[in-house]
PDB file of C-alpha atoms in Angstrom:
ATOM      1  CA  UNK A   1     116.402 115.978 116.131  1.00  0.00           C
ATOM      2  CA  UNK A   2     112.900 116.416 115.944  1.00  0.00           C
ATOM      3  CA  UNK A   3     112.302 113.265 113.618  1.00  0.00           C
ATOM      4  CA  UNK A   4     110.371 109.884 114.560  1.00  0.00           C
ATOM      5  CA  UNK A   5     112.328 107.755 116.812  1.00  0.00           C
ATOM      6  CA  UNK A   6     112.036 104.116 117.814  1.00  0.00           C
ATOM      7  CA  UNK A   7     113.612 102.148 120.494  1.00  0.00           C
ATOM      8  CA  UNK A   8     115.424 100.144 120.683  1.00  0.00           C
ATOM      9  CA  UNK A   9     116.924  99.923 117.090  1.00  0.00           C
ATOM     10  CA  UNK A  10     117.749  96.296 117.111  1.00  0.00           C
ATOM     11  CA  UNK A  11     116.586  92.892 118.994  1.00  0.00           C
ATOM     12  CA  UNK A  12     117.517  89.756 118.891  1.00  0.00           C
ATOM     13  CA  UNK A  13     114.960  87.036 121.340  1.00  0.00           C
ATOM     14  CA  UNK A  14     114.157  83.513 121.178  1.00  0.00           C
ATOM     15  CA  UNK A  15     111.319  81.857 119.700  1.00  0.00           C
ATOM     16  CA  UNK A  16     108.540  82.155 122.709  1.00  0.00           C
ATOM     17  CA  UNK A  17     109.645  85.131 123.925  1.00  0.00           C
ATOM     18  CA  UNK A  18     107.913  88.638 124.270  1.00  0.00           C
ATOM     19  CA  UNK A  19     109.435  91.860 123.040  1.00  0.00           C
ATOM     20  CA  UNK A  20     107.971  95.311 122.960  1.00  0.00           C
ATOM     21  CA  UNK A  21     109.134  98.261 120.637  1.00  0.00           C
ATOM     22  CA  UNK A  22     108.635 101.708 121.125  1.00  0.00           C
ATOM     23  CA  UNK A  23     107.886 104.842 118.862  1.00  0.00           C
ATOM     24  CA  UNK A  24     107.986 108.324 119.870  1.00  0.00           C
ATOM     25  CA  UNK A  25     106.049 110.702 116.951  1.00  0.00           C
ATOM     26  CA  UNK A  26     106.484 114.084 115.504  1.00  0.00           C
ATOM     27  CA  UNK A  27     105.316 116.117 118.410  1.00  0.00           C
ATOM     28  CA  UNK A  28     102.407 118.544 116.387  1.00  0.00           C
ATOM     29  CA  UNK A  29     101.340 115.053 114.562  1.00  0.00           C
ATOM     30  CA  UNK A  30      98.604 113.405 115.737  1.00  0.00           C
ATOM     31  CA  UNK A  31      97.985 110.582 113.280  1.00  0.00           C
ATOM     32  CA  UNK A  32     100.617 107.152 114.434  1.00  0.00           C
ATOM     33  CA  UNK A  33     101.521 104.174 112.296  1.00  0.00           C
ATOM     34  CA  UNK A  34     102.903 100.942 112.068  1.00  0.00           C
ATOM     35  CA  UNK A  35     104.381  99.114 109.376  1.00  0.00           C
ATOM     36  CA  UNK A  36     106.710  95.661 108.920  1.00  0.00           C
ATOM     37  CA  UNK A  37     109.039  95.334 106.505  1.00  0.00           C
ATOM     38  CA  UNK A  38     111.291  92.363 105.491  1.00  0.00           C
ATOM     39  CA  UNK A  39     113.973  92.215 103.012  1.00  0.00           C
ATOM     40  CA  UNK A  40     113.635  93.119  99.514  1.00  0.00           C
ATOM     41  CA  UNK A  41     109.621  93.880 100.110  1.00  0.00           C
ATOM     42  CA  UNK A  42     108.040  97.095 100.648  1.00  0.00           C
ATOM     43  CA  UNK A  43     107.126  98.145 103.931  1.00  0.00           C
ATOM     44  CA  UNK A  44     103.214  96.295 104.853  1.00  0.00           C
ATOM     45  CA  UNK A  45     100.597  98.108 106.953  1.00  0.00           C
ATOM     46  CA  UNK A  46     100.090  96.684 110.401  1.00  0.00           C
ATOM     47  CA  UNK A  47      97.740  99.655 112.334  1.00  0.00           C
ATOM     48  CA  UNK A  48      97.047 103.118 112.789  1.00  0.00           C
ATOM     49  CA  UNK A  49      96.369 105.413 115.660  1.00  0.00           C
ATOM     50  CA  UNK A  50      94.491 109.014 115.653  1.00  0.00           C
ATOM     51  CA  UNK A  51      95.327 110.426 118.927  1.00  0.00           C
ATOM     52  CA  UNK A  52      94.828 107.630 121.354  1.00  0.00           C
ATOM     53  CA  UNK A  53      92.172 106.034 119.630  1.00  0.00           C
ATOM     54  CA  UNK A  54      93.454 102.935 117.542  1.00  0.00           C
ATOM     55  CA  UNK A  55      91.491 103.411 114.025  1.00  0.00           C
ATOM     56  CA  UNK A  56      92.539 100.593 112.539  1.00  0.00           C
ATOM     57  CA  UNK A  57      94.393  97.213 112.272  1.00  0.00           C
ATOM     58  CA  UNK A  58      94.859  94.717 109.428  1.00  0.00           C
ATOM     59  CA  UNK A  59      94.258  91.251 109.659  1.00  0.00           C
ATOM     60  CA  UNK A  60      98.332  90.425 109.213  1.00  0.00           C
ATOM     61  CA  UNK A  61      98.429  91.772 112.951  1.00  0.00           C
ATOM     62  CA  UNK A  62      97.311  88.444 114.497  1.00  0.00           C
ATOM     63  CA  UNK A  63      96.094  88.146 118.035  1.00  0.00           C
ATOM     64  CA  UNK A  64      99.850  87.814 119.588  1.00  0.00           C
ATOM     65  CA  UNK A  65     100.259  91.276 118.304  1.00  0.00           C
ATOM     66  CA  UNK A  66      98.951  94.680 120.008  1.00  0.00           C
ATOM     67  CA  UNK A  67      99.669  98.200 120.207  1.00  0.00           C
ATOM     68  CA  UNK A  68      98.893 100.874 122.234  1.00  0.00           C
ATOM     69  CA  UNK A  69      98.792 104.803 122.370  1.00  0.00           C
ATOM     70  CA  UNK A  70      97.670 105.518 125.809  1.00  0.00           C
ATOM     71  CA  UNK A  71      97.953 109.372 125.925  1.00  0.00           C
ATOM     72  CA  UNK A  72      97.919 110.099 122.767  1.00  0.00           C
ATOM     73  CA  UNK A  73     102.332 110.258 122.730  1.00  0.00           C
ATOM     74  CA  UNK A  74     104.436 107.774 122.029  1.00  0.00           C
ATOM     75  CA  UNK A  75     103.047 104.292 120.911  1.00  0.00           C
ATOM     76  CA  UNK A  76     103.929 100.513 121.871  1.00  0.00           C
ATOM     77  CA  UNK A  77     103.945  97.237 120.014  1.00  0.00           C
ATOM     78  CA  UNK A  78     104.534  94.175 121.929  1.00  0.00           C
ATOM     79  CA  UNK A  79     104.428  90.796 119.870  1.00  0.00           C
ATOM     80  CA  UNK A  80     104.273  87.846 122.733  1.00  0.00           C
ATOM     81  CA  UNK A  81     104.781  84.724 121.880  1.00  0.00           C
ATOM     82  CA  UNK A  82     107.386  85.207 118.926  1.00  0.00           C
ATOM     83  CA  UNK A  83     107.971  83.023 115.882  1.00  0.00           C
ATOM     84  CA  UNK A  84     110.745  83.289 113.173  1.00  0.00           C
ATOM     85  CA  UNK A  85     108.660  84.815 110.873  1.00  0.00           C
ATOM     86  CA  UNK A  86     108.249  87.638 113.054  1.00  0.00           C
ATOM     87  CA  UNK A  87     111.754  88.393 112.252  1.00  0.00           C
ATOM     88  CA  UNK A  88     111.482  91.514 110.094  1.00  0.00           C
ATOM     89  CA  UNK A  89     112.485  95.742 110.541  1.00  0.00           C
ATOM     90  CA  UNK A  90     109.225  97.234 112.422  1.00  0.00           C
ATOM     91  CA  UNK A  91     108.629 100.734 111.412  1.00  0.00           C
ATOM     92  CA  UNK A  92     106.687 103.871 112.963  1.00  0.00           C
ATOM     93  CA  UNK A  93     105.526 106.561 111.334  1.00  0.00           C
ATOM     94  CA  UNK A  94     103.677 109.545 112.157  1.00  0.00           C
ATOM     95  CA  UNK A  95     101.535 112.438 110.225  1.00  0.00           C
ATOM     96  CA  UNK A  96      99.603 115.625 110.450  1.00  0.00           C
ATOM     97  CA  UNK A  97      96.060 115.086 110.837  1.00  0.00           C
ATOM     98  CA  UNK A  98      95.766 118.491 108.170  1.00  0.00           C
ATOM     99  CA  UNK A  99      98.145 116.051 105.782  1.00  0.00           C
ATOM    100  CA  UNK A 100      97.068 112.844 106.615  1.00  0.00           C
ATOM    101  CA  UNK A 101      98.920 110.789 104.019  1.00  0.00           C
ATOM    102  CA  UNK A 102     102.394 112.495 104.173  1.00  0.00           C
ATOM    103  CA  UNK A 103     104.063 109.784 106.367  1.00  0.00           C
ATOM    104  CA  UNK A 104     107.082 110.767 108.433  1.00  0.00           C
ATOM    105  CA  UNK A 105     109.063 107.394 108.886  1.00  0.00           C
ATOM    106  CA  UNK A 106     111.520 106.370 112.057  1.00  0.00           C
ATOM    107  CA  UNK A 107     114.564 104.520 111.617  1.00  0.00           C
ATOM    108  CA  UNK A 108     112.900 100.928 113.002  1.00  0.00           C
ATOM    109  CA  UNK A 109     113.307  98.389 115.337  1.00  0.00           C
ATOM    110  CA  UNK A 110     115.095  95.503 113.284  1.00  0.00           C
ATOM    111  CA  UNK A 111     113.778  92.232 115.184  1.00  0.00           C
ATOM    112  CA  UNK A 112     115.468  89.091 114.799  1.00  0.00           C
ATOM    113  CA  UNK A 113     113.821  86.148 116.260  1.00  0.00           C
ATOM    114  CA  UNK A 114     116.280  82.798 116.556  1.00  0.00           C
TER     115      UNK A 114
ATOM    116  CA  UNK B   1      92.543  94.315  97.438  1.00  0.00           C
ATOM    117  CA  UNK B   2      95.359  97.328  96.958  1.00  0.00           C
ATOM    118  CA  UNK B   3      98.093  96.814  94.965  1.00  0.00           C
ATOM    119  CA  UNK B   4     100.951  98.910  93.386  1.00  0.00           C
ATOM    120  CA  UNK B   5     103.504  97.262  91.327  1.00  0.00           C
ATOM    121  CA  UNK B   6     107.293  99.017  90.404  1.00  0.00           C
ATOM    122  CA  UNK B   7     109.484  98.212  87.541  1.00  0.00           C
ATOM    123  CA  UNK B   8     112.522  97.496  87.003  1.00  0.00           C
ATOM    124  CA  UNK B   9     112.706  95.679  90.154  1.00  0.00           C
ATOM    125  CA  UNK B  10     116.331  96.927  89.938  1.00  0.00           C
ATOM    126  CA  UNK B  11     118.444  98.993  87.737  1.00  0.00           C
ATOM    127  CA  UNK B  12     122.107  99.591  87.541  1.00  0.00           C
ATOM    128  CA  UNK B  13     123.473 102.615  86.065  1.00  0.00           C
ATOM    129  CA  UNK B  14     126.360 105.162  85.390  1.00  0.00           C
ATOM    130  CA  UNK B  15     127.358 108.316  87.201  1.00  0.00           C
ATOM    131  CA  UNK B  16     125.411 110.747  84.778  1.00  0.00           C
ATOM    132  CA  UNK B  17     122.814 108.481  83.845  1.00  0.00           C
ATOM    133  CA  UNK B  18     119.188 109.641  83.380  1.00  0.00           C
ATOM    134  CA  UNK B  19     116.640 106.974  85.055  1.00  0.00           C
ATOM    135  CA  UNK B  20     112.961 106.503  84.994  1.00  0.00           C
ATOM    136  CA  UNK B  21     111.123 104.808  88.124  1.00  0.00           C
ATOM    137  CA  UNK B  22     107.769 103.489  87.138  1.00  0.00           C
ATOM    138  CA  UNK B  23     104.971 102.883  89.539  1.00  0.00           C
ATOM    139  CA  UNK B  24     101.621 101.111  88.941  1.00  0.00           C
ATOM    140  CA  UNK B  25      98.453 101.006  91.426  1.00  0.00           C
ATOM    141  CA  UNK B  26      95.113  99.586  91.791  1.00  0.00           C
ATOM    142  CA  UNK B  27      93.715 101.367  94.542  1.00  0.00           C
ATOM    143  CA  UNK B  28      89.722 102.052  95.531  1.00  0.00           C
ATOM    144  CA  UNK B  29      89.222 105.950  95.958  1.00  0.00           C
ATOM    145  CA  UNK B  30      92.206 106.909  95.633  1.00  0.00           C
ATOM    146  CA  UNK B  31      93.759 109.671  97.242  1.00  0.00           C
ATOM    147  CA  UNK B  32      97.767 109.998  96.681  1.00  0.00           C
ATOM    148  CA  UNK B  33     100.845 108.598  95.202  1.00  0.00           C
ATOM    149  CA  UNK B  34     103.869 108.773  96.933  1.00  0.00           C
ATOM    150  CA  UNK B  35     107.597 107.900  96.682  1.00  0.00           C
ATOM    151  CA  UNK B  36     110.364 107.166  99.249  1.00  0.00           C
ATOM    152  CA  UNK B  37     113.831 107.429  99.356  1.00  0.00           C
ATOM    153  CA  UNK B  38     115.005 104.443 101.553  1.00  0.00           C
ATOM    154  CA  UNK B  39     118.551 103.660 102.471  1.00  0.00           C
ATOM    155  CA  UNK B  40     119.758 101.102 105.097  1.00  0.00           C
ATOM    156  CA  UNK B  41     117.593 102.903 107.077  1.00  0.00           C
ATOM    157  CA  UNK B  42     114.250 104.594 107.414  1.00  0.00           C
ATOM    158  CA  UNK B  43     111.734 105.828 103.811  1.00  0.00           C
ATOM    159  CA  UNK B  44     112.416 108.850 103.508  1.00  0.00           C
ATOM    160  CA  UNK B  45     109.628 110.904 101.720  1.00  0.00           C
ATOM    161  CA  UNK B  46     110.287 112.854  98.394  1.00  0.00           C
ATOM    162  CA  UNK B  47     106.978 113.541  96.977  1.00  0.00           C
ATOM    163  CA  UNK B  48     103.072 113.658  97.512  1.00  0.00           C
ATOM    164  CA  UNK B  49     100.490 113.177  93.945  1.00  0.00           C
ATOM    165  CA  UNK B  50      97.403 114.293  93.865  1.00  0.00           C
ATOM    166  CA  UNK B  51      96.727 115.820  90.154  1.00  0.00           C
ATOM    167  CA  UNK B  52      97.436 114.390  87.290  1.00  0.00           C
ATOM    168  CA  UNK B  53      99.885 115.824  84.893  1.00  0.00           C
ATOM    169  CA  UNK B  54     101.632 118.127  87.307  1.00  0.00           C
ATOM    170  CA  UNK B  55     104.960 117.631  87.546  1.00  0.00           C
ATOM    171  CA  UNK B  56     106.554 118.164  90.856  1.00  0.00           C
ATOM    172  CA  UNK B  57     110.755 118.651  91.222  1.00  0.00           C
ATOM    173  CA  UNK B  58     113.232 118.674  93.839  1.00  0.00           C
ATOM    174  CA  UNK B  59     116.468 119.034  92.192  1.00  0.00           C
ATOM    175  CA  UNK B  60     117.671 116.724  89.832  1.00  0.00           C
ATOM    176  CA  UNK B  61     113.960 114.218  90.756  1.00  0.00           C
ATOM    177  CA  UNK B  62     110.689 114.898  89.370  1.00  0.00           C
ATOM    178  CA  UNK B  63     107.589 113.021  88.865  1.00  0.00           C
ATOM    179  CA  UNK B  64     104.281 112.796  87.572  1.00  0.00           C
ATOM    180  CA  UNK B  65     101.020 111.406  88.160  1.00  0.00           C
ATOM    181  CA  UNK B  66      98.974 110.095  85.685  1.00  0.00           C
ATOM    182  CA  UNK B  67      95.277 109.322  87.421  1.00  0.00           C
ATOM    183  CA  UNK B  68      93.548 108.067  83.756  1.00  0.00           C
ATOM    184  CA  UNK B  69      96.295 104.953  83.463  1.00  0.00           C
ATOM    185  CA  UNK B  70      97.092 104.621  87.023  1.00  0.00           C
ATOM    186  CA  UNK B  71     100.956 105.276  87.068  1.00  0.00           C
ATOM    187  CA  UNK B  72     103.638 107.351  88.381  1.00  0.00           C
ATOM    188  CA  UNK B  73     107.057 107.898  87.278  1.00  0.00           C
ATOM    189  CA  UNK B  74     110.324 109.281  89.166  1.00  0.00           C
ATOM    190  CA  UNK B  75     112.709 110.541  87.047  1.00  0.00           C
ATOM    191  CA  UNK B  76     116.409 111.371  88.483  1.00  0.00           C
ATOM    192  CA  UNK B  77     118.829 113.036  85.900  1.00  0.00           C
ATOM    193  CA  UNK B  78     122.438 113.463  86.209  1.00  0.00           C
ATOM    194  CA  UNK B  79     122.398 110.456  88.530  1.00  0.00           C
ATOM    195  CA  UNK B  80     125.145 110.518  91.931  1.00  0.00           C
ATOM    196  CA  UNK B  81     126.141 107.809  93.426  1.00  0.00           C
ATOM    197  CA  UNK B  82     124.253 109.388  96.682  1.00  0.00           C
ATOM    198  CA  UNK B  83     121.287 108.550  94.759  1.00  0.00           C
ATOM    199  CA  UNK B  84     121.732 104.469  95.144  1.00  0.00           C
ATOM    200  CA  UNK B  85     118.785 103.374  97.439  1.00  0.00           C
ATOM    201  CA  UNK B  86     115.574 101.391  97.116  1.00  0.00           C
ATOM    202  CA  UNK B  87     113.063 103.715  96.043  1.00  0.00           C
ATOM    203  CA  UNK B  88     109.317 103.086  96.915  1.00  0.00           C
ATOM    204  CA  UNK B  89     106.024 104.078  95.454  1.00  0.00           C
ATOM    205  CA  UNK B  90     103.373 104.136  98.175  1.00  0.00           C
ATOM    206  CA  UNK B  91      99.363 104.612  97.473  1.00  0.00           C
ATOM    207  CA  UNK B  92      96.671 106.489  99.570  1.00  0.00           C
ATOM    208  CA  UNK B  93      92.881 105.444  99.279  1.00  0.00           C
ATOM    209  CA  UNK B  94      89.972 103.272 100.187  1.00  0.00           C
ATOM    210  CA  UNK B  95      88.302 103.857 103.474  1.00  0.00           C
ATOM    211  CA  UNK B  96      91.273 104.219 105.573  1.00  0.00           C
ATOM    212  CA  UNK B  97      92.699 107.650 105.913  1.00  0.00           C
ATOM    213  CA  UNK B  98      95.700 106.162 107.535  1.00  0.00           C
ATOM    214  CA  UNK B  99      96.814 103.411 105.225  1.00  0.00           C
ATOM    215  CA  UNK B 100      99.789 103.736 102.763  1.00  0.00           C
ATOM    216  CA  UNK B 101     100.319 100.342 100.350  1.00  0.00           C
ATOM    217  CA  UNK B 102     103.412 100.318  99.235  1.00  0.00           C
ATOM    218  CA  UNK B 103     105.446  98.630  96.057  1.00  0.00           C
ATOM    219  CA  UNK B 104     108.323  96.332  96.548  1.00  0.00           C
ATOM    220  CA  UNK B 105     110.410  99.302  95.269  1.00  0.00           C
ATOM    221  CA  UNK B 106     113.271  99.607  92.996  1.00  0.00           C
ATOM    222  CA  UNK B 107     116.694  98.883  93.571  1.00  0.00           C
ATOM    223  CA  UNK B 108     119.003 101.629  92.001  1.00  0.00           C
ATOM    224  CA  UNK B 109     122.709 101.522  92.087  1.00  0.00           C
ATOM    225  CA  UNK B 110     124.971 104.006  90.229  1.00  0.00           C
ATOM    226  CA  UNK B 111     128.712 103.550  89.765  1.00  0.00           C
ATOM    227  CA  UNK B 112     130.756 106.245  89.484  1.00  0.00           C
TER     228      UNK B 112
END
């Protein structure tokens, strides 16, 4: 399967707790994103990476939230600190830098925050 | 700020049934209007717009951009009960080449 994948697929932590989710892209795509979704909403940008470089980040990813892409691979997001409303699916995506917009979607890391 | 907005929120239909999707958006330079196929699981893409009026299929789904009044719609005929899902309407623009914003989707369920 040469699809997005994300790890681990489900986590359950308590309130104050750190977690970190992983994403491993399309291999030829060079272009990485995040996304959160909770129920019955559409799936809300968090950031975007171009290679390493981290191009953007909206202002819903507070300072207890950060993401890396340190060679330019796979990506991390680590939320410290969590809070119930963190609870949500976490999704990665990935694209072609020659199709930018065409967003290949993994199957998320469901978090669940008690 | 972006926005796209989908109606029906959801939709209930027959085996057989023809159904229209309809997506709305408000977004600076735009680029692209896409929709998703999502499941208890990950979006799963069905179709990039770019130009207006040309219709795009994949079976029994087509759909259409319309760049003058801002909408989309996905049409699925001869509706399967494979085809129950949320389906979402996403929208490329502004300054960010990686941004989608997406709708809060539709909810389609067909009984056989």
């Amino acid at each position: 399967d040469t699809g997005v994948s994300q790890d681990p697929r489900h986590k359950i932590t308590k309130r104050g707790q750190n977690v970190t989710f992983r994403c491993d892209p399309i291999s030829e795509h060079n272009r990485l994103y995040w996304y959160r979704q909770t129920l019955g909403q559409g799936p809300e940008f968090l950031t975007y990476f171009q290679n390493e470089a981290q191009l953007e980040k909206s202002r819903l990813l507070s300072d207890r939230f950060s993401a890396e892409r340190p060679k330019g691979s796979f990506s991390t997001l680590e939320i410290q600190r969590t809070e119930q409303g963190d609870s949500a699916m976490y999704l990665c995506a990935s694209s072609h830098l020659g199709s930018p917009d065409t967003q290949y979607f993994g199957p998320g890391t469901r978090l669940t925050v008690l | 700020e972006d926005k796209v907005v989908q109606s029906p929120l959801s939709l209930v239909v027959h085996e057989g049934d023809t159904v229209t999707l309809n997506c709305s958006y408000e977004v600076t330079n735009f680029r692209s209007l896409l929709w998703y196929k999502q499941e208890k699981k990950a979006p799963t893409f069905l179709f990039m717009l770019t130009s207006s009026g040309i219709e795009k299929k994949s079976g029994r789904l087509s759909s259409i951009l319309d760049k003058k009044e801002l909408f989309s719609i996905l049409n699925i005929t001869a509706t399967q009960t494979g085809d129950s899902a949320v389906y979402l309407c996403a929208a490329a623009g502004g300054t960010s080449y990686g941004k989608l914003t997406f709708g809060q989707g539709t909810i389609l369920t067909v009984h056989p």
